[in-house]
Coordinates of C-alpha atoms in Angstrom, one line a residue:
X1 CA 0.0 0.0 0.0
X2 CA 1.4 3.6 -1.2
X3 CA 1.8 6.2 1.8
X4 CA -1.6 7.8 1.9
X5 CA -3.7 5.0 1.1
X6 CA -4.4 5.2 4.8
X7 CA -6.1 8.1 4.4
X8 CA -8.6 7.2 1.7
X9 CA -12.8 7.1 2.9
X10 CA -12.8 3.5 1.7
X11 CA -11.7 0.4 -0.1
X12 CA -9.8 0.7 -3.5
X13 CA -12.7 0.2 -5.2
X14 CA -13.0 -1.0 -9.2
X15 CA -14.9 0.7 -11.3
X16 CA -17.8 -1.4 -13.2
X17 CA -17.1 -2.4 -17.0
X18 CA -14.1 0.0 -17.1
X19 CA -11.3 -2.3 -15.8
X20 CA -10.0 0.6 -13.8
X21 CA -9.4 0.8 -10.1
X22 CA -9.5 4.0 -7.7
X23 CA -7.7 4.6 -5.5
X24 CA -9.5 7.9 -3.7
X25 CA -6.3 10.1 -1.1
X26 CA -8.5 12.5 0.9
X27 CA -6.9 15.2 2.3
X28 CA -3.6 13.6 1.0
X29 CA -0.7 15.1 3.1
X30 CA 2.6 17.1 1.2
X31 CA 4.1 14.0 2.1
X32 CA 1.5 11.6 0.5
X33 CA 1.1 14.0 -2.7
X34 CA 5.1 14.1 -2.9
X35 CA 5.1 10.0 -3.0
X36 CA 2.3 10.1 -5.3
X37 CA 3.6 12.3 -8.5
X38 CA 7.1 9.9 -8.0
X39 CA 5.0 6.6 -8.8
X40 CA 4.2 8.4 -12.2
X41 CA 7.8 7.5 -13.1
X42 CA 10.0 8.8 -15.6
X43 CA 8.2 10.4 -18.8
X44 CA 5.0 11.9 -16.6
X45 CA 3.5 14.8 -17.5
X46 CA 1.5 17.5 -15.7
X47 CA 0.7 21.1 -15.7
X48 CA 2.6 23.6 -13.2
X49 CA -1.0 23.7 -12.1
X50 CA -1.3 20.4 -11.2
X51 CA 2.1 20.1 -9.1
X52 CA 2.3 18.6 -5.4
X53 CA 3.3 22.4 -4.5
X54 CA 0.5 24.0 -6.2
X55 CA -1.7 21.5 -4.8
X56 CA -0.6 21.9 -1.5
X57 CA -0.9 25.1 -1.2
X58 CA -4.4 25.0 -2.7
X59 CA -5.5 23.2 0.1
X60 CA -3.8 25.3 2.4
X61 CA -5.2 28.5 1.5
X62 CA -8.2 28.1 -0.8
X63 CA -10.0 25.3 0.2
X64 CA -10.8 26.3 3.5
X65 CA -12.4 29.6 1.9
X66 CA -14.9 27.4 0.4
X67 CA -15.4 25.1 3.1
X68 CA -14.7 22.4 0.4
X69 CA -12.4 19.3 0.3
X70 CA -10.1 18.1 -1.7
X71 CA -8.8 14.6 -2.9
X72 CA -7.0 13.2 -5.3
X73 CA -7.8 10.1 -7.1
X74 CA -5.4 7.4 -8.3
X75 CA -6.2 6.1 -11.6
X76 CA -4.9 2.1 -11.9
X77 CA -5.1 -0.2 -14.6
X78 CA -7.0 -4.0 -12.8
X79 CA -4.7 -5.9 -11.4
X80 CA -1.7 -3.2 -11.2
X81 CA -0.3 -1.2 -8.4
X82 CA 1.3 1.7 -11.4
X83 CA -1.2 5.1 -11.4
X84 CA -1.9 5.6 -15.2
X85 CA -3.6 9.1 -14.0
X86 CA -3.8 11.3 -10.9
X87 CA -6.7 13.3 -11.1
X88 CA -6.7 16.5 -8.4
X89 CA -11.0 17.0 -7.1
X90 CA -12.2 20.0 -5.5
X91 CA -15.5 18.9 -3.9
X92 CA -18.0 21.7 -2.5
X93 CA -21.1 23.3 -2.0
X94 CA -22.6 26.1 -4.1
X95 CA -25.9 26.7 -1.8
X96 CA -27.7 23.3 -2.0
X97 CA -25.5 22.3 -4.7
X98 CA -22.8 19.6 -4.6
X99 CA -19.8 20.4 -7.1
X100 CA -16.8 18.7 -8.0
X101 CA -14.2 20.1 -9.9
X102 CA -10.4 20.5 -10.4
X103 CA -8.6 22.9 -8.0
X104 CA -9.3 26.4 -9.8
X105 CA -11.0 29.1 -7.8
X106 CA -9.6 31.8 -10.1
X107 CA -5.9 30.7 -9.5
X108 CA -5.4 27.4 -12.7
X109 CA -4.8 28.3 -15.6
X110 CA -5.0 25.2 -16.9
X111 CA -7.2 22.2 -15.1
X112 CA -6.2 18.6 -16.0
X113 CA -4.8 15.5 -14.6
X114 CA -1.3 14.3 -14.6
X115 CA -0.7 11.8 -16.8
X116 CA 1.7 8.6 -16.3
X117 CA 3.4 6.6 -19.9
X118 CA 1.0 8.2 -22.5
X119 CA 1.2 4.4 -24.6
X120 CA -0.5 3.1 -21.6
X121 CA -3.1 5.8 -21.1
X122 CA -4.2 6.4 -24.3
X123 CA -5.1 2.5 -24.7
X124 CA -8.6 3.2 -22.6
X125 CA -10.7 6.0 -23.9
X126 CA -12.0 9.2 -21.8
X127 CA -15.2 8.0 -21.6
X128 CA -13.5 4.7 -19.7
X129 CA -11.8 7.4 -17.7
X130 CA -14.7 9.6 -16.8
X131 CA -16.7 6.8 -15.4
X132 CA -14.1 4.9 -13.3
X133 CA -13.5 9.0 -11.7
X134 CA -17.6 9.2 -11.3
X135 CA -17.4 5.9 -9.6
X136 CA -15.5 7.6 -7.0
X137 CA -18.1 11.1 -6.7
X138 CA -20.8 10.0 -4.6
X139 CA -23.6 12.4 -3.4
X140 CA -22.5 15.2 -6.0
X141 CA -24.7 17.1 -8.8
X142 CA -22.7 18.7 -11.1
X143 CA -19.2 17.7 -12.4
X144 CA -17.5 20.5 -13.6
X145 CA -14.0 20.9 -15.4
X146 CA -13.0 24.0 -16.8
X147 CA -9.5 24.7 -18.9
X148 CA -8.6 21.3 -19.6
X149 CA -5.4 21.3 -22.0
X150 CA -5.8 18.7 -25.1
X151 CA -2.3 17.6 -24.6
X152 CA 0.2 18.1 -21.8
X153 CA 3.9 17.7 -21.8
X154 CA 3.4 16.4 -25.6
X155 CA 1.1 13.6 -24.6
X156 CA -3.0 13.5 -25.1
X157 CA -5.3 14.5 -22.2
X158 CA -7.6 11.4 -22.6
X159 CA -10.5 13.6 -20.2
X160 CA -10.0 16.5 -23.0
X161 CA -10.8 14.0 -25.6
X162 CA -14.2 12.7 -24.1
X163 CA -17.1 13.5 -26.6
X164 CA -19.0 15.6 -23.9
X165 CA -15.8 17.9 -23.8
X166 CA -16.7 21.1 -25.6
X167 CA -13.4 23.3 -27.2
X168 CA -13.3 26.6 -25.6
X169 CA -10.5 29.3 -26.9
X170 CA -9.3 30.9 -23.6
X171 CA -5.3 30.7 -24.0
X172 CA -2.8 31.8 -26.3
X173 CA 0.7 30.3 -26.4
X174 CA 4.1 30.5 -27.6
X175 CA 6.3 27.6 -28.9
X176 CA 9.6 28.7 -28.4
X177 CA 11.2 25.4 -29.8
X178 CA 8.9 24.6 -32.4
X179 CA 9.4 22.7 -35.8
X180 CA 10.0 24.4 -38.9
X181 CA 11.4 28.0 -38.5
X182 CA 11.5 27.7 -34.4
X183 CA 12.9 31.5 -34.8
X184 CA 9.8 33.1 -36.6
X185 CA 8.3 34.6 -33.0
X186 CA 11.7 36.2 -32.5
X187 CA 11.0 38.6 -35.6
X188 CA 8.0 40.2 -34.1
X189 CA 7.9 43.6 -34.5
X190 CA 6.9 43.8 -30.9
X191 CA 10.7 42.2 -30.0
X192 CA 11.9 45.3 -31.9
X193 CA 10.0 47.7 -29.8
X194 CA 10.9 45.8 -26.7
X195 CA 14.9 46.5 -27.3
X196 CA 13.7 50.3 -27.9
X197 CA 11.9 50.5 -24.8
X198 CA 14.5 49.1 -23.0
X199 CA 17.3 50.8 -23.5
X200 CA 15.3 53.6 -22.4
X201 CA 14.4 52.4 -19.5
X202 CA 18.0 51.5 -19.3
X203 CA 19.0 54.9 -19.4
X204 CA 16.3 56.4 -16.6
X205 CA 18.2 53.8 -14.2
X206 CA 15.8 51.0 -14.4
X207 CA 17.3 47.1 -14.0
X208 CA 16.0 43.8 -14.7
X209 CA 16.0 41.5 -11.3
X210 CA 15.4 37.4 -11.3
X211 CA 13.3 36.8 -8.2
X212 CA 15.0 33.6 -6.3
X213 CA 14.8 33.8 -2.6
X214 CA 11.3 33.3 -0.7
X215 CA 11.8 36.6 0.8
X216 CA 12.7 38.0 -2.7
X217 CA 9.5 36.6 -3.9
X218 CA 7.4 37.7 -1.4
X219 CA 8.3 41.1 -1.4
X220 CA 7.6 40.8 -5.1
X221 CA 3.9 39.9 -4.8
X222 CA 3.4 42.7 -2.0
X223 CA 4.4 44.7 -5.0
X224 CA 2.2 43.1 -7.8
X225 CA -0.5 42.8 -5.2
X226 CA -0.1 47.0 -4.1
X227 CA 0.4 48.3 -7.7
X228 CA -2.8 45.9 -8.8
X229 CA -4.8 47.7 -5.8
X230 CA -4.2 51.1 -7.0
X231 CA -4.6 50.1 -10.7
X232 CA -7.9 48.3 -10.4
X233 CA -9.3 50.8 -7.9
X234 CA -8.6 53.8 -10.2
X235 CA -10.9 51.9 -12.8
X236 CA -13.5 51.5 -10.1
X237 CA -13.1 47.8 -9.9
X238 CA -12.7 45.4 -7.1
X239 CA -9.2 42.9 -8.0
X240 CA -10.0 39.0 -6.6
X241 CA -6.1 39.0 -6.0
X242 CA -6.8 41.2 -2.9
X243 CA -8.9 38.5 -1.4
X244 CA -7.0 37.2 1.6
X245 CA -6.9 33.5 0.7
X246 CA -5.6 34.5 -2.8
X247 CA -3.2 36.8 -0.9
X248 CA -2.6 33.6 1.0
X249 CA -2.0 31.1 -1.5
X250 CA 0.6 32.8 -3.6
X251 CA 2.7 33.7 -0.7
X252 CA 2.7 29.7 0.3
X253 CA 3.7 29.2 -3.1
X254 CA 6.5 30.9 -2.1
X255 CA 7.6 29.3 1.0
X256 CA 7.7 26.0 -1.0
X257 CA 11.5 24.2 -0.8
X258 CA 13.0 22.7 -4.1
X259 CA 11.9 21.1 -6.2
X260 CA 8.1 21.8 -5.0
X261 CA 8.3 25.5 -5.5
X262 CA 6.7 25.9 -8.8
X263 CA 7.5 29.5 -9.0
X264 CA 9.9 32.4 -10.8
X265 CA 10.2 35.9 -10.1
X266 CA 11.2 39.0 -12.4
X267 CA 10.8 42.5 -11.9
X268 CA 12.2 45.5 -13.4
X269 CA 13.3 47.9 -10.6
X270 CA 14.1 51.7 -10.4
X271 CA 16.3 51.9 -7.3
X272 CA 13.7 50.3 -4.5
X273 CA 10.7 51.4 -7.0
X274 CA 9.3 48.2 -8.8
X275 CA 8.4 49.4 -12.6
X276 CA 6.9 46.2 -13.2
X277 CA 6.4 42.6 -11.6
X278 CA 5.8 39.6 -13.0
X279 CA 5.3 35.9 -11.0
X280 CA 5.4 32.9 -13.3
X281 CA 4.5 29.0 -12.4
X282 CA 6.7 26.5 -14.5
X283 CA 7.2 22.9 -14.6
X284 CA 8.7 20.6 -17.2
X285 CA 8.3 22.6 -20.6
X286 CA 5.7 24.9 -19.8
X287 CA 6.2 28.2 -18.7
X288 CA 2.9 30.5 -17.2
X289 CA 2.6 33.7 -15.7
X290 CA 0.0 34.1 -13.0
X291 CA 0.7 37.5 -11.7
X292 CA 1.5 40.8 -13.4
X293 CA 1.2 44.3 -12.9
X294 CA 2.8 47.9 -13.6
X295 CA 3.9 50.9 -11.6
X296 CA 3.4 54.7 -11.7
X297 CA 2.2 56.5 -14.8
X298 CA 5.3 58.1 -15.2
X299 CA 6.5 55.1 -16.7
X300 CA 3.8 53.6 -18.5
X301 CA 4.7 55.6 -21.6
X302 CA 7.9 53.1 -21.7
X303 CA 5.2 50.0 -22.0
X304 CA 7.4 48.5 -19.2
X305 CA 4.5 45.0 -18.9
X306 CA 5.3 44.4 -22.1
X307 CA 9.4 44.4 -22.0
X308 CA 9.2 42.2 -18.6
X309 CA 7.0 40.0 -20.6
X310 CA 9.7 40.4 -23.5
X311 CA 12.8 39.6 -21.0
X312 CA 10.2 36.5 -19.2
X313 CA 9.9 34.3 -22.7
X314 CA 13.9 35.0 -23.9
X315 CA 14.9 33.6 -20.5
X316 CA 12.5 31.1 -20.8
X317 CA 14.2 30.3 -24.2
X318 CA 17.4 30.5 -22.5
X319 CA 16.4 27.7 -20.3
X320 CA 15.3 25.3 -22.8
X321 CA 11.5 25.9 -22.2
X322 CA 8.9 24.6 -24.7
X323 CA 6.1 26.6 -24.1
X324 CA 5.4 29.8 -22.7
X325 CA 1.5 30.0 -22.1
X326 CA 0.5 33.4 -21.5
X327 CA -2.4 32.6 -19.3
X328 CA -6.5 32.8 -19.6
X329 CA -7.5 35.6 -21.4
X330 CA -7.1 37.2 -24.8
X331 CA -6.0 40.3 -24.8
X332 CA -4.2 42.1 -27.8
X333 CA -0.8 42.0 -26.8
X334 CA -0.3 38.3 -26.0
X335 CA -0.8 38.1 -30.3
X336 CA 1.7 40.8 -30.8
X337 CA 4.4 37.8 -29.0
X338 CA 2.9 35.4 -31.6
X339 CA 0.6 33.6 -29.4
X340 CA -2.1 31.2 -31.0
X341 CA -4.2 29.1 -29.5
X342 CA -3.4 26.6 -27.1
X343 CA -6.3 23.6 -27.7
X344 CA -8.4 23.7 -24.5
X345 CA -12.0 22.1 -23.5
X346 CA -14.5 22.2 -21.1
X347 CA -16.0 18.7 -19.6
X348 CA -19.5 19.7 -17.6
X349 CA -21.2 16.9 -16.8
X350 CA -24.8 17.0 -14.4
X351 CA -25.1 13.8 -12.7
X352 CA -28.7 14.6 -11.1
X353 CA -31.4 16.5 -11.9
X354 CA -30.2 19.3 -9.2
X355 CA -27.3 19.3 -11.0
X356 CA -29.4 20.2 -14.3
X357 CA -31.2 22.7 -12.1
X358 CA -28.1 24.4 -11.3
X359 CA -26.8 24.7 -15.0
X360 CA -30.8 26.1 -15.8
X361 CA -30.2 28.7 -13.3
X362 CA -26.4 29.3 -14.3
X363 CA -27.9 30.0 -17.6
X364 CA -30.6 32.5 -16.4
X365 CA -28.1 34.4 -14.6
X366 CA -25.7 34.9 -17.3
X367 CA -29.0 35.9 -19.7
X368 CA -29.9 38.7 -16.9
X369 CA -25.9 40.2 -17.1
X370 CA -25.9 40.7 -20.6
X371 CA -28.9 42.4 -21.2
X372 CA -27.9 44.7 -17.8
X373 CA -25.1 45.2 -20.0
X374 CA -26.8 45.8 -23.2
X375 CA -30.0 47.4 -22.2
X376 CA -30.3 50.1 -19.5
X377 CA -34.1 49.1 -18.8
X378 CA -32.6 45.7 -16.9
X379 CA -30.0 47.5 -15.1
X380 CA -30.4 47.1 -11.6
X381 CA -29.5 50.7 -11.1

């Protein structure tokens, strides 16, 4: 028995007409998530997203702010004690609706499962997948996966494939090492205006700092975080970053010891005035940012977001990175780098009729914010 099968609600249990056992980790300890992601041996694959850190300090700081629970479910051929998937669950209550999904909450880019030996993965199909994970949701309405990548680490997401999965276009990307001419993206004219721009941020005494340290890193975010405040409230909006458990959660990451710590650093500084900071969450070939944001006006005229951006993808490069996946959202300047779209699906499946209910009402809800933001008659004010 693996360390943290001991803390599973019940038997391993196989799933019916699927020959696929699961093995359910509730609550599973850093230790017991640390042991897991080993036992997908050489070759795995995953998301930065869908890291032991990451996923530790999920269920550190966010669960708890949602009362939910977390496990993660161990995904077994009959008959074999090798994981061929670990698939992260976020179980909780919206009202009197029970959802499961994968640990989001605003801070997962992407949402998927990590995968062990893709030959012997993509032998069973996602609908075999889906059903053996179902077998282990009792007592919940809706399942709900948003952001699912179609391939991670090179090798098929057999949940993205399942024929309920619905393509969605939320994330642009960046192949820095990709076939044919693997330079193209450095010929953007925005790469031209980035040199510009730096140099003359060079020459008003601005430098470009790597982030290593926890401390260096944390002192980072209470910049992002401040220069987000004052950015968001000038627009007369409210920024989900200053919700504590956010606040929380990305300071945890911090804290994380090698080779947990998912995260990277970079800010261009003016003396002990941050111009820009940027955190990023890496792991494998992909490279994300999470966290962004820019300082006074005064030197907004330089477009410093977009030259930290600029210096973030050439060190990716540097470092042998295959990806550099902008995160959700997008925005204009994200195509100016040569993103294009990274494949992506979402997998919403009711499994009772409250969880139809709560998709009816979903629906309803949207229907009432557009037309407040279309026709001044339905505005509440």
């Amino acid at each position: 028995m693996s360390p943290g099968a001991e803390e599973s609600n019940g038997p391993e249990a196989l799933s019916s007409g699927t020959g696929l056992h699961i093995v359910p980790h509730d609550k599973p300890s850093p230790d017991t998530m640390r042991h897991l992601w080993e036992t997908l041996g050489t070759g795995a694959a995953w998301s930065p997203f869908q890291s032991p850190g990451f996923l530790n300090c999920f269920q550190l700081a966010m669960v708890p702010a949602v009362r939910g629970h977390l496990s993660v479910l161990e995904v077994r051929r009959e008959g074999s004690s090798d994981p061929l998937l670990l698939v992260p669950v976020l179980r909780r209550r919206r009202g009197p609706f029970r959802i499961a999904t994968f640990p989001d909450l605003g801070v997962a880019d992407q949402c998927g499962p990590a995968i062990a030996r893709a030959g012997e993965a993509l032998s069973m199909s996602g609908e075999e997948f889906l059903e053996a994970i179902l077998s282990r949701l009792p007592d919940t309405d809706l399942l709900e996966i948003r952001n699912m990548p179609g391939a991670i680490g090179g090798m098929q997401n057999p949940l993205a494939a399942h024929p309920l999965a619905r393509p969605v276009i939320s994330n642009l990307a960046l192949d820095l090492q990709g076939k044919g001419d693997a330079s193209a993206w450095r010929r953007k004219r925005v790469f031209k205006q980035i040199r510009s721009k730096w140099k003359m941020l060079r020459g008003s005494g601005v430098e470009f700092a790597e982030c290593r340290t926890a401390s260096e890193q944390r002192d980072l975010i209470d910049d992002i975080l401040q220069l987000r405040q004052r950015r968001f409230q000038a627009l007369g909006r409210f920024d989900t970053c200053q919700l504590p458990e956010r606040q929380a959660f990305y300071r945890a990451l911090t804290e994380l010891a090698e080779p947990d710590n998912p995260t990277r650093g970079f800010a261009l500084r003016c003396g002990d005035e941050t111009v820009a900071g940027l955190l990023l969450l890496e792991h494998g070939d992909m490279v994300n940012p999470v966290l962004i944001s820019i300082g006074a006006e005064n030197w907004q005229r330089y477009s410093p977001g977009i030259v930290l951006m600029g210096q973030a993808i050439r060190h990716a490069e540097a470092r042998g990175k295959r990806w550099f996946i902008f995160g959700t959202g997008l925005q204009d300047y994200k195509y100016r780098f040569g993103g294009t779209a990274f494949p992506m699906s979402d997998l919403v499946v009711p499994l009772t009729s409250a969880g139809e209910l709560y998709l009816y009402l979903r629906r309803l809800k949207q229907i009432r914010k557009d037309l407040e933001a279309t026709l001044p008659v339905f505005s509440r004010s």
